[in-house]
Tab-separated table of C-alpha atoms in Angstrom:
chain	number	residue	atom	x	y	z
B	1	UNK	CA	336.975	136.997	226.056
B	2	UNK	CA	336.493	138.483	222.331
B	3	UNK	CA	339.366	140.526	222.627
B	4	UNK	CA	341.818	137.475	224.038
B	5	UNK	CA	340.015	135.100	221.651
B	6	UNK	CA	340.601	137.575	218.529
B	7	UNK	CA	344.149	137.988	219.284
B	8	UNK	CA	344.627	134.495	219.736
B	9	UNK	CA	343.267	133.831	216.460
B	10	UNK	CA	344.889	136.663	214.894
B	11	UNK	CA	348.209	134.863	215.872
B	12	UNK	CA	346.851	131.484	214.654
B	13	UNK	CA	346.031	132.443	211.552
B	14	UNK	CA	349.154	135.104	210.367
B	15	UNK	CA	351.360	134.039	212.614
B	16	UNK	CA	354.330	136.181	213.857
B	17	UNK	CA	356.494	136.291	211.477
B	18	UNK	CA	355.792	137.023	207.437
B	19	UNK	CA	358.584	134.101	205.524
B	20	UNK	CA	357.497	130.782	203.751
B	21	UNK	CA	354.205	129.810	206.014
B	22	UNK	CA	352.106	127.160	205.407
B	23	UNK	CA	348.783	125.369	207.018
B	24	UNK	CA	348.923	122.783	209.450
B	25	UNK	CA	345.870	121.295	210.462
B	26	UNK	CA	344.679	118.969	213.356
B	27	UNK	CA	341.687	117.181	213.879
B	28	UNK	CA	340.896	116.800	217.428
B	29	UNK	CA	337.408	115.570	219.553
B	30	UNK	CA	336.504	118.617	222.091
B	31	UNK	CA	333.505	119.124	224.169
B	32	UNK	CA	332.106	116.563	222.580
B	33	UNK	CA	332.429	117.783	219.003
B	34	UNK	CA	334.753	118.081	216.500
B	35	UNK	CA	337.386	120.441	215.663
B	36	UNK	CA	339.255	121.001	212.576
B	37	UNK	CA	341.875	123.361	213.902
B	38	UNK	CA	344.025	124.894	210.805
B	39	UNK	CA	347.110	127.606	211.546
B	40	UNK	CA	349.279	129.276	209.031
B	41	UNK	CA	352.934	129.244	210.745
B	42	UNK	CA	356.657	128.978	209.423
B	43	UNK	CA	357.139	125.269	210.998
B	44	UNK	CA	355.190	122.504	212.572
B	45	UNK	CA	356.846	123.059	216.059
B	46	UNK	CA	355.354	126.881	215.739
B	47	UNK	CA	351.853	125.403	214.486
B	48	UNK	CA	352.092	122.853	217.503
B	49	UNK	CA	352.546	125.870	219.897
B	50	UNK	CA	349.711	127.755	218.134
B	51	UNK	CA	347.197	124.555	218.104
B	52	UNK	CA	347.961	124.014	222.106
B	53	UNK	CA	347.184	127.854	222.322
B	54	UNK	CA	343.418	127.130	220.689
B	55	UNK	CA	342.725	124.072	222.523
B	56	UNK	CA	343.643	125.917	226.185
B	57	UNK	CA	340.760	128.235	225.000
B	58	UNK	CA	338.676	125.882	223.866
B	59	UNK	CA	339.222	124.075	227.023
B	60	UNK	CA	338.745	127.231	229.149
B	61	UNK	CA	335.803	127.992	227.575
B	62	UNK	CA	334.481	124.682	228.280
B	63	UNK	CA	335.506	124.740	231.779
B	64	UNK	CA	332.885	127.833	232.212
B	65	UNK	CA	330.062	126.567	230.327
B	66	UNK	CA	330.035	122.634	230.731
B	67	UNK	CA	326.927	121.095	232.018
B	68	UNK	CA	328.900	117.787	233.283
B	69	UNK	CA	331.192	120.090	235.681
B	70	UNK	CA	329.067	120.373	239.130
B	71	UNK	CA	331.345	123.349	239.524
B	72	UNK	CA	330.989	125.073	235.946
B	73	UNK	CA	328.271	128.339	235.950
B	74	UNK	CA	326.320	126.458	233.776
B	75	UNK	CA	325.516	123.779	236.425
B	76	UNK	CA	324.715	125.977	239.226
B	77	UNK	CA	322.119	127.647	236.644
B	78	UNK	CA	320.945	124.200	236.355
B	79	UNK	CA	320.957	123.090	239.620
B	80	UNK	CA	319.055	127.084	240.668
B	81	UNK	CA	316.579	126.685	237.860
B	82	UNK	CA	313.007	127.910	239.246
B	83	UNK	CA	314.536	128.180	242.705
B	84	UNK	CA	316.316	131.374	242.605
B	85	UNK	CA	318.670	133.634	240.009
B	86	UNK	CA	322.338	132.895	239.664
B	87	UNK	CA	324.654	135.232	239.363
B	88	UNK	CA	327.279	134.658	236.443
B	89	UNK	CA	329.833	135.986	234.880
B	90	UNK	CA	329.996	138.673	232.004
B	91	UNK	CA	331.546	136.518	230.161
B	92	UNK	CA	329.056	133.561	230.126
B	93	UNK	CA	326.225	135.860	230.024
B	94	UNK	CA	327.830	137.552	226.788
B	95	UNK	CA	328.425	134.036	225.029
B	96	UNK	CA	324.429	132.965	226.043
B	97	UNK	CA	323.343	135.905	224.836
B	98	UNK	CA	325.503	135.428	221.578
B	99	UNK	CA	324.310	131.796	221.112
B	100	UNK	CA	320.766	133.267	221.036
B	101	UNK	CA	321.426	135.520	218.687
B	102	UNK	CA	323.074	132.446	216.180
B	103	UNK	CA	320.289	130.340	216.844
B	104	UNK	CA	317.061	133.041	215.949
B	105	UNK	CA	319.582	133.873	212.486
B	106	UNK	CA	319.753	129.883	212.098
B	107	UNK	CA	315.957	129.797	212.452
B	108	UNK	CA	316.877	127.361	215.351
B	109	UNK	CA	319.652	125.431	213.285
B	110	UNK	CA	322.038	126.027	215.979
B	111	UNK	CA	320.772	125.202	219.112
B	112	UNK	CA	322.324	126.495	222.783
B	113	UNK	CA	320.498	123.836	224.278
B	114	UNK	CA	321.322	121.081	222.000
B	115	UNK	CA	321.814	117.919	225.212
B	116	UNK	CA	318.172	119.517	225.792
B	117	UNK	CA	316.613	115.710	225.324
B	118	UNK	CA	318.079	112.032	225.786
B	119	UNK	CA	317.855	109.245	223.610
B	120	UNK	CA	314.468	108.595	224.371
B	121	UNK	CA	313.130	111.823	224.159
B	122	UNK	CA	312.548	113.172	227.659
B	123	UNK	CA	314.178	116.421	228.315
B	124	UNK	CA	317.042	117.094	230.750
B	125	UNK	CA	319.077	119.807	232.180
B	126	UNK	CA	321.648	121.939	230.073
């Protein structure tokens, strides 16, 4: 994933070719959050084609590690939880272990298990 990711964002950012580029920004609501997405390209219909490029990612990405998707590897972690392992992918095991890492240099700031609680304060499945 780092190396597709990187050369996506490579792309994004410098674009293909080198003449008169400028940013072009969207602001868009994905898995749950916001995202400011900003591209450097020569025209808006090359930053559209750029932007679509980030959100399939995002949206891939999501795909694997959504709690609301019965079918995502996140769920059947979930739904396995104290019963027995789960096998995963590389990839998802790679980006857990990553978010760990973040959170223990965040002192806890960012937080992998951030749906951990409802409203009320009980504590539910991620």
């Amino acid at each position: 994933m780092t190396k597709y990711l990187s050369a996506i964002l490579f792309l994004i950012l410098f674009g293909l070719q080198g003449s008169a580029q400028q940013p072009y920004k969207q602001t868009l609501k994905l898995m749950g959050s916001r995202f400011d997405i900003t591209v450097v390209a020569n025209n808006e219909t090359e930053a559209n084609r750029y932007i679509d490029m980030a959100v399939a990612e995002i949206s891939r990405i999501e795909k694997l590690i959504s709690s609301w998707d019965a079918a995502s590897e996140t769920s059947k972690i979930n739904a396995n939880a104290g019963i027995q392992p789960v096998q995963v992918s590389k990839e998802l095991f790679d980006l857990i272990e990553r978010a760990i890492g973040i959170s223990k240099l965040t002192d806890g700031a960012f937080d992998i298990s951030y749906a951990s609680m409802d409203r009320s304060g009980n504590l539910m499945e991620v």
